[in-house]
Short mmCIF file of N, CA and C in Angstrom, two decimals:
data_model
loop_
_atom_site.label_atom_id
_atom_site.label_comp_id
_atom_site.label_asym_id
_atom_site.label_seq_id
_atom_site.Cartn_x
_atom_site.Cartn_y
_atom_site.Cartn_z
N UNK X 17 96.66 120.58 191.42
CA UNK X 17 97.45 119.10 190.34
C UNK X 17 97.33 118.30 189.88
N UNK X 18 96.92 117.43 190.44
CA UNK X 18 97.53 115.26 191.33
C UNK X 18 97.71 115.36 190.00
N UNK X 19 98.94 114.15 189.99
CA UNK X 19 99.78 113.45 189.05
C UNK X 19 99.19 111.83 189.83
N UNK X 20 98.92 111.28 188.76
CA UNK X 20 99.46 109.33 189.84
C UNK X 20 100.09 109.45 188.88
N UNK X 21 102.14 109.00 189.51
CA UNK X 21 102.27 108.24 188.72
C UNK X 21 101.86 106.75 189.42
N UNK X 22 102.01 106.55 187.89
CA UNK X 22 101.68 104.44 188.18
C UNK X 22 102.81 104.21 187.07
N UNK X 23 103.24 103.00 187.82
CA UNK X 23 104.94 102.32 187.47
C UNK X 23 103.82 101.23 186.70
N UNK X 24 103.17 100.79 186.96
CA UNK X 24 102.38 99.81 185.64
C UNK X 24 101.50 100.56 184.38
N UNK X 25 101.91 101.92 183.97
CA UNK X 25 101.27 102.84 183.21
C UNK X 25 102.15 102.78 182.19
N UNK X 26 103.12 103.34 183.55
CA UNK X 26 104.56 103.59 181.88
C UNK X 26 105.01 102.30 181.95
N UNK X 27 105.33 101.13 182.17
CA UNK X 27 105.90 100.20 181.96
C UNK X 27 105.79 99.83 180.81
N UNK X 28 103.66 100.06 180.94
CA UNK X 28 102.60 99.29 179.35
C UNK X 28 103.52 99.55 178.33
N UNK X 29 102.91 101.06 178.38
CA UNK X 29 103.11 102.64 177.24
C UNK X 29 104.57 101.83 177.03
N UNK X 30 105.46 102.50 177.53
CA UNK X 30 107.20 101.75 177.20
C UNK X 30 107.07 100.27 175.89
N UNK X 31 106.44 99.57 176.51
CA UNK X 31 106.33 98.28 176.03
C UNK X 31 106.03 98.23 174.48
N UNK X 32 104.35 99.17 174.67
CA UNK X 32 103.99 99.28 174.10
C UNK X 32 104.55 100.43 172.68
N UNK X 33 105.03 101.35 172.73
CA UNK X 33 105.87 102.46 172.30
C UNK X 33 106.41 101.46 171.76
N UNK X 34 107.88 100.67 171.98
CA UNK X 34 108.95 99.94 171.61
C UNK X 34 108.72 99.09 170.95
N UNK X 35 107.28 97.98 170.89
CA UNK X 35 106.83 96.61 170.14
C UNK X 35 106.40 98.00 168.70
N UNK X 36 105.67 98.85 167.87
CA UNK X 36 105.18 99.49 167.37
C UNK X 36 107.06 100.26 166.94
N UNK X 37 107.81 100.68 167.30
CA UNK X 37 108.72 100.96 166.83
C UNK X 37 109.27 100.29 166.35
N UNK X 38 109.48 98.95 166.37
CA UNK X 38 110.63 97.83 166.27
C UNK X 38 109.36 97.17 164.97
N UNK X 39 108.65 96.86 164.60
CA UNK X 39 107.34 96.50 163.98
C UNK X 39 107.74 97.48 163.30
N UNK X 40 107.62 98.76 163.20
CA UNK X 40 108.30 100.06 161.80
C UNK X 40 108.89 99.85 161.61
N UNK X 41 110.02 99.82 162.33
CA UNK X 41 111.60 99.10 161.76
C UNK X 41 111.72 97.81 160.30
N UNK X 42 111.37 96.45 160.76
CA UNK X 42 110.89 95.68 160.24
C UNK X 42 110.02 96.16 158.49
N UNK X 43 109.03 96.30 159.27
CA UNK X 43 108.25 96.24 158.23
C UNK X 43 108.91 97.50 157.34
N UNK X 44 109.05 98.79 157.33
CA UNK X 44 109.80 99.60 156.50
C UNK X 44 110.65 99.11 155.87
N UNK X 45 111.14 97.94 156.38
CA UNK X 45 112.66 97.39 155.31
C UNK X 45 112.18 95.94 154.11
N UNK X 46 110.51 96.79 153.83
CA UNK X 46 110.38 95.09 153.76
C UNK X 46 110.86 95.27 151.77
N UNK X 47 110.99 93.76 151.15
CA UNK X 47 112.06 93.80 150.75
C UNK X 47 110.73 93.96 148.99
N UNK X 48 110.51 94.59 147.89
CA UNK X 48 109.64 94.86 146.70
C UNK X 48 110.14 93.38 146.42
N UNK X 49 108.36 92.43 146.33
CA UNK X 49 108.16 91.32 146.46
C UNK X 49 108.99 91.18 144.40
N UNK X 50 108.82 91.62 143.34
CA UNK X 50 108.89 90.35 141.90
C UNK X 50 109.99 91.93 141.05
N UNK X 51 111.26 90.85 140.85
CA UNK X 51 111.87 91.73 139.30
C UNK X 51 111.27 92.92 138.67
N UNK X 52 109.20 92.64 138.35
CA UNK X 52 109.29 93.41 137.63
C UNK X 52 109.12 94.88 138.05
N UNK X 53 108.83 94.75 139.27
CA UNK X 53 108.20 96.07 140.83
C UNK X 53 109.91 96.80 141.37
N UNK X 54 110.77 95.83 141.17
CA UNK X 54 112.08 96.28 140.89
C UNK X 54 112.69 97.89 140.13
N UNK X 55 112.23 97.11 139.33
CA UNK X 55 112.13 98.05 137.89
C UNK X 55 111.46 98.82 137.74
N UNK X 56 110.40 99.45 138.06
CA UNK X 56 109.71 100.67 138.10
C UNK X 56 110.99 101.40 139.16
N UNK X 57 111.50 100.90 139.75
CA UNK X 57 111.85 102.31 141.11
C UNK X 57 113.22 103.36 139.75
N UNK X 58 113.40 102.86 139.00
CA UNK X 58 114.36 103.38 138.10
C UNK X 58 112.94 105.05 137.23
N UNK X 59 112.00 104.16 136.62
CA UNK X 59 111.59 105.47 135.95
C UNK X 59 112.08 106.75 136.08
N UNK X 60 111.66 107.86 135.51
CA UNK X 60 111.92 109.43 135.78
C UNK X 60 113.04 109.29 135.30
N UNK X 61 113.58 110.37 135.09
CA UNK X 61 114.78 111.90 135.25
C UNK X 61 116.00 111.40 135.77
N UNK X 62 117.74 110.64 134.62
CA UNK X 62 117.92 110.56 136.05
C UNK X 62 119.27 111.39 135.76
N UNK X 63 119.76 112.16 136.37
CA UNK X 63 121.42 112.77 135.86
C UNK X 63 122.69 112.18 136.59
N UNK X 64 123.89 112.29 135.93
CA UNK X 64 125.43 110.91 136.51
C UNK X 64 125.61 112.27 137.25
N UNK X 65 126.29 112.02 139.34
CA UNK X 65 126.87 111.99 139.75
C UNK X 65 128.30 113.12 138.99
N UNK X 66 128.81 113.75 139.94
CA UNK X 66 129.73 114.87 140.07
C UNK X 66 131.84 113.34 139.49
N UNK X 67 130.73 112.81 140.56
CA UNK X 67 131.88 111.15 140.35
C UNK X 67 131.31 109.73 141.60
N UNK X 68 131.71 108.95 141.18
CA UNK X 68 130.91 107.45 141.62
C UNK X 68 131.16 107.39 143.19
N UNK X 69 131.26 107.84 143.28
CA UNK X 69 131.69 108.17 144.51
C UNK X 69 130.86 108.89 146.03
N UNK X 70 130.75 110.19 145.19
CA UNK X 70 129.49 110.84 145.80
C UNK X 70 128.16 110.65 144.79
N UNK X 71 127.15 111.65 145.88
CA UNK X 71 125.79 112.61 145.01
C UNK X 71 125.69 113.87 144.33
N UNK X 72 127.28 113.98 144.54
CA UNK X 72 127.10 115.91 143.81
C UNK X 72 126.79 115.61 143.17
N UNK X 73 125.63 116.31 142.22
CA UNK X 73 125.27 117.17 140.68
C UNK X 73 125.98 118.26 140.21
N UNK X 74 126.80 117.94 139.04
CA UNK X 74 127.54 119.30 138.32
C UNK X 74 125.35 119.58 137.84
N UNK X 75 126.76 121.61 137.36
CA UNK X 75 124.83 121.79 136.94
C UNK X 75 124.87 121.38 135.18
N UNK X 76 125.71 121.42 134.62
CA UNK X 76 125.95 120.44 133.62
C UNK X 76 125.84 119.00 133.49
N UNK X 77 125.13 118.87 133.82
CA UNK X 77 125.96 116.25 134.01
C UNK X 77 126.77 116.14 132.76
N UNK X 78 126.93 115.24 133.28
CA UNK X 78 127.64 115.08 131.48
C UNK X 78 126.93 113.83 130.96
N UNK X 79 125.56 112.34 131.93
CA UNK X 79 124.83 112.06 131.02
C UNK X 79 123.57 112.10 131.58
N UNK X 80 122.54 112.26 131.60
CA UNK X 80 121.18 112.65 131.59
C UNK X 80 121.19 110.94 129.75
N UNK X 81 119.19 110.15 132.10
CA UNK X 81 118.75 109.37 131.34
C UNK X 81 117.22 109.60 131.26
N UNK X 82 116.73 109.18 130.34
CA UNK X 82 115.14 109.76 130.20
C UNK X 82 114.39 108.14 130.50
N UNK X 83 113.33 107.33 131.59
CA UNK X 83 113.38 106.12 132.09
C UNK X 83 111.16 106.21 131.72
N UNK X 84 111.06 105.57 130.62
CA UNK X 84 109.72 106.19 130.47
C UNK X 84 109.13 105.23 130.32
N UNK X 85 107.91 105.03 131.26
CA UNK X 85 107.06 103.17 131.46
C UNK X 85 106.83 102.90 129.99
N UNK X 86 106.24 101.31 129.81
CA UNK X 86 106.70 100.71 128.61
C UNK X 86 105.41 99.18 129.49
N UNK X 87 104.43 99.48 129.04
CA UNK X 87 103.84 97.99 128.35
C UNK X 87 103.66 97.29 129.95
N UNK X 88 101.92 98.46 130.20
CA UNK X 88 101.16 98.19 131.54
C UNK X 88 102.93 97.97 133.30
N UNK X 89 103.69 98.57 132.87
CA UNK X 89 105.10 99.17 133.91
C UNK X 89 105.45 97.92 134.20
N UNK X 90 105.76 96.77 133.64
CA UNK X 90 106.49 95.76 133.02
C UNK X 90 108.23 95.73 132.40
N UNK X 91 107.47 96.70 131.60
CA UNK X 91 109.13 97.51 131.29
C UNK X 91 109.38 99.07 130.78
N UNK X 92 110.22 99.86 130.43
CA UNK X 92 110.80 100.94 130.51
C UNK X 92 111.68 101.03 129.46
N UNK X 93 111.11 102.70 128.85
CA UNK X 93 112.47 102.35 127.29
C UNK X 93 113.10 103.71 128.10
N UNK X 94 114.41 103.84 127.84
CA UNK X 94 115.71 104.75 128.25
C UNK X 94 115.69 105.54 127.03
N UNK X 95 115.71 106.69 127.60
CA UNK X 95 116.82 106.96 125.70
C UNK X 95 118.13 108.05 127.18
N UNK X 96 119.44 107.71 126.28
CA UNK X 96 120.49 108.56 127.06
C UNK X 96 121.16 109.74 126.65
N UNK X 97 121.30 110.36 127.23
CA UNK X 97 121.71 111.38 126.35
C UNK X 97 123.50 112.25 126.89
N UNK X 98 124.02 112.50 125.91
CA UNK X 98 125.70 112.63 127.15
C UNK X 98 125.21 113.74 126.73
N UNK X 99 126.07 114.30 127.06
CA UNK X 99 127.09 115.82 127.50
C UNK X 99 127.67 116.61 126.50
N UNK X 100 127.72 116.65 124.70
CA UNK X 100 128.96 117.38 124.34
C UNK X 100 129.40 117.69 125.15
N UNK X 101 129.46 119.27 125.14
CA UNK X 101 130.67 120.79 125.55
C UNK X 101 129.24 121.74 125.61
N UNK X 102 128.60 121.35 124.68
CA UNK X 102 127.74 122.67 123.89
C UNK X 102 125.89 122.04 124.33
N UNK X 103 126.03 120.70 124.04
CA UNK X 103 124.45 120.54 123.83
C UNK X 103 124.63 119.00 124.47
N UNK X 104 123.53 118.24 124.69
CA UNK X 104 123.36 116.66 125.00
C UNK X 104 123.23 116.59 123.85
N UNK X 105 123.40 115.04 123.51
CA UNK X 105 123.28 114.11 121.89
C UNK X 105 123.34 112.97 122.24
N UNK X 106 121.90 112.80 121.50
CA UNK X 106 121.59 111.26 122.21
C UNK X 106 122.77 110.66 122.04
N UNK X 107 122.23 109.79 122.55
CA UNK X 107 123.78 108.03 122.28
C UNK X 107 123.31 106.30 122.22
N UNK X 108 122.22 106.40 123.34
CA UNK X 108 122.31 105.56 123.16
C UNK X 108 120.72 104.93 123.39
N UNK X 109 119.46 103.87 123.02
CA UNK X 109 118.12 103.52 122.88
C UNK X 109 118.47 102.35 124.31
N UNK X 110 117.28 101.88 124.97
CA UNK X 110 117.65 101.16 125.51
C UNK X 110 114.77 100.29 125.40
N UNK X 111 115.58 99.13 125.66
CA UNK X 111 114.04 98.89 125.84
C UNK X 111 114.17 98.21 126.91
N UNK X 112 113.45 98.59 128.16
CA UNK X 112 114.52 97.10 129.08
C UNK X 112 112.58 96.19 130.51
N UNK X 113 112.84 95.09 130.30
CA UNK X 113 112.15 94.48 130.58
C UNK X 113 111.67 93.93 131.43
N UNK X 114 110.52 92.94 131.92
CA UNK X 114 110.72 91.36 132.97
C UNK X 114 110.18 90.69 132.10
N UNK X 115 111.00 89.90 132.78
CA UNK X 115 110.30 88.22 131.29
C UNK X 115 109.43 87.59 132.38
N UNK X 116 107.81 86.74 132.23
CA UNK X 116 107.02 86.43 133.33
C UNK X 116 108.01 85.06 133.16
N UNK X 117 108.36 84.67 131.63
CA UNK X 117 109.09 82.68 132.12
C UNK X 117 110.20 82.37 132.50
N UNK X 118 111.11 83.48 132.66
CA UNK X 118 112.60 83.04 133.86
C UNK X 118 112.20 84.27 135.15
N UNK X 119 110.98 84.98 135.25
CA UNK X 119 111.67 85.90 135.85
C UNK X 119 113.26 86.54 136.12
N UNK X 120 113.35 86.88 135.15
CA UNK X 120 114.74 88.39 134.74
C UNK X 120 114.70 89.23 134.17
N UNK X 121 115.28 89.94 133.82
CA UNK X 121 115.26 91.79 132.96
C UNK X 121 116.17 91.40 132.40
N UNK X 122 115.29 91.35 131.14
CA UNK X 122 116.08 91.72 129.65
C UNK X 122 116.98 93.61 128.41
N UNK X 123 116.81 93.32 128.38
CA UNK X 123 117.60 94.69 127.58
C UNK X 123 117.65 94.82 126.25
N UNK X 124 117.77 95.12 125.37
CA UNK X 124 117.65 95.73 123.65
C UNK X 124 117.68 96.80 123.72
N UNK X 125 119.68 96.88 123.31
CA UNK X 125 119.50 98.12 122.78
C UNK X 125 119.96 99.07 121.57
N UNK X 126 120.31 100.37 121.13
CA UNK X 126 120.68 100.79 120.16
C UNK X 126 121.87 101.25 120.43
N UNK X 127 123.43 101.51 119.60
CA UNK X 127 123.93 103.08 120.08
C UNK X 127 123.49 103.32 118.69
N UNK X 128 124.59 104.68 119.19
CA UNK X 128 124.59 106.48 117.88
C UNK X 128 125.00 105.43 116.76
N UNK X 129 126.05 103.98 116.96
CA UNK X 129 127.06 103.98 116.13
C UNK X 129 126.45 102.66 115.07
N UNK X 130 125.43 102.80 115.61
CA UNK X 130 124.24 101.42 115.16
C UNK X 130 124.76 100.53 115.11
N UNK X 131 125.33 100.01 117.00
CA UNK X 131 126.04 98.22 117.19
C UNK X 131 124.40 98.50 118.12
N UNK X 132 123.74 96.50 117.83
CA UNK X 132 122.74 96.82 118.81
C UNK X 132 123.19 95.31 120.33
N UNK X 133 122.89 95.87 121.25
CA UNK X 133 123.02 94.30 122.12
C UNK X 133 121.63 94.34 122.71
N UNK X 134 121.77 92.37 123.99
CA UNK X 134 121.24 92.51 124.07
C UNK X 134 121.20 92.25 125.54
N UNK X 135 120.68 92.31 126.79
CA UNK X 135 120.79 92.30 127.61
C UNK X 135 120.20 90.92 129.24
N UNK X 136 120.55 90.11 129.69
CA UNK X 136 119.90 89.87 130.35
C UNK X 136 120.45 89.85 131.69
N UNK X 137 119.90 89.80 132.83
CA UNK X 137 120.37 89.68 133.59
C UNK X 137 118.14 90.18 134.89
N UNK X 138 119.12 90.11 136.36
CA UNK X 138 117.99 90.48 136.96
C UNK X 138 119.00 91.49 138.28
N UNK X 139 117.01 91.15 139.38
CA UNK X 139 117.70 92.43 140.95
C UNK X 139 118.23 90.94 141.70
N UNK X 140 120.19 91.60 142.85
CA UNK X 140 120.32 90.43 143.41
C UNK X 140 119.81 91.38 145.50
N UNK X 141 119.20 92.34 145.23
CA UNK X 141 118.77 93.10 145.75
C UNK X 141 117.92 93.69 145.39
N UNK X 142 117.14 95.02 147.07
CA UNK X 142 115.78 95.86 146.71
C UNK X 142 117.17 96.84 146.09
N UNK X 143 118.15 97.56 145.90
CA UNK X 143 118.80 98.29 144.56
C UNK X 143 120.42 97.79 142.91
N UNK X 144 120.56 96.69 143.60
CA UNK X 144 121.55 96.03 143.28
C UNK X 144 120.60 95.06 141.38
N UNK X 145 121.38 95.57 141.10
CA UNK X 145 121.26 94.63 139.58
C UNK X 145 122.44 94.07 139.04
N UNK X 146 122.86 93.03 138.62
CA UNK X 146 122.71 92.28 137.33
C UNK X 146 122.76 91.88 136.19
N UNK X 147 123.61 93.13 135.25
CA UNK X 147 123.03 92.31 133.26
C UNK X 147 124.81 92.66 132.36
N UNK X 148 124.22 91.87 131.79
CA UNK X 148 124.90 91.32 131.06
C UNK X 148 124.51 91.20 129.31
N UNK X 149 125.58 91.92 129.25
CA UNK X 149 125.05 92.72 127.02
C UNK X 149 126.09 91.64 126.67
N UNK X 150 125.46 91.37 125.31
CA UNK X 150 126.30 91.43 124.26
C UNK X 150 125.92 91.21 123.08
N UNK X 151 126.61 90.90 122.10
CA UNK X 151 126.08 92.09 121.09
C UNK X 151 125.09 91.01 120.20
N UNK X 152 125.13 91.03 118.76
CA UNK X 152 124.49 89.95 118.64
C UNK X 152 125.85 88.69 117.80
N UNK X 153 126.89 89.34 118.24
CA UNK X 153 127.60 87.59 117.28
C UNK X 153 127.93 86.70 118.89
N UNK X 154 127.51 87.60 119.75
CA UNK X 154 128.13 86.54 120.84
C UNK X 154 128.50 87.14 122.52
N UNK X 155 129.46 88.63 122.08
CA UNK X 155 130.45 89.00 122.50
C UNK X 155 129.96 89.73 123.55
N UNK X 156 130.70 89.59 124.95
CA UNK X 156 130.54 90.75 125.54
C UNK X 156 130.50 92.18 125.89
N UNK X 157 129.07 92.88 125.66
CA UNK X 157 130.07 93.88 125.68
C UNK X 157 129.66 94.99 126.65
N UNK X 158 129.55 94.30 127.99
CA UNK X 158 129.62 95.21 129.21
C UNK X 158 129.07 95.09 130.49
N UNK X 159 128.70 95.08 131.41
CA UNK X 159 128.65 94.32 132.72
C UNK X 159 128.40 95.23 133.34
N UNK X 160 126.67 96.03 133.83
CA UNK X 160 126.14 96.11 134.54
C UNK X 160 126.27 96.36 135.93
#
């Protein structure tokens, strides 16, 4: 068996491998370009964790959220359910969507108590968003 070691080929392959790894790391972290695209990350069925500092989920999570796509995936409807000891009860419904004129995320929601609110905000990163909710008298109801 004849093995020819070439320092030139080894260096060349190492440089190509390092370039490939660094390019992959850079491009895999590319930001999602639009607010509306970021919103779609939240589609699906979600449950609350045991505690806000963990990803662990209880056998019967306290909160369930069902997020359905709407209007050509530029919005979603959200149903929030809360476990009351024996079953899940509907507590809140929201329509959340992206407004192209302001490049902002808006939400219109209604609780089971009949209280309605309007939220406005947007994404500050790929995973974090800020939303200010106000009732229809102008009073802030919740910061998200």
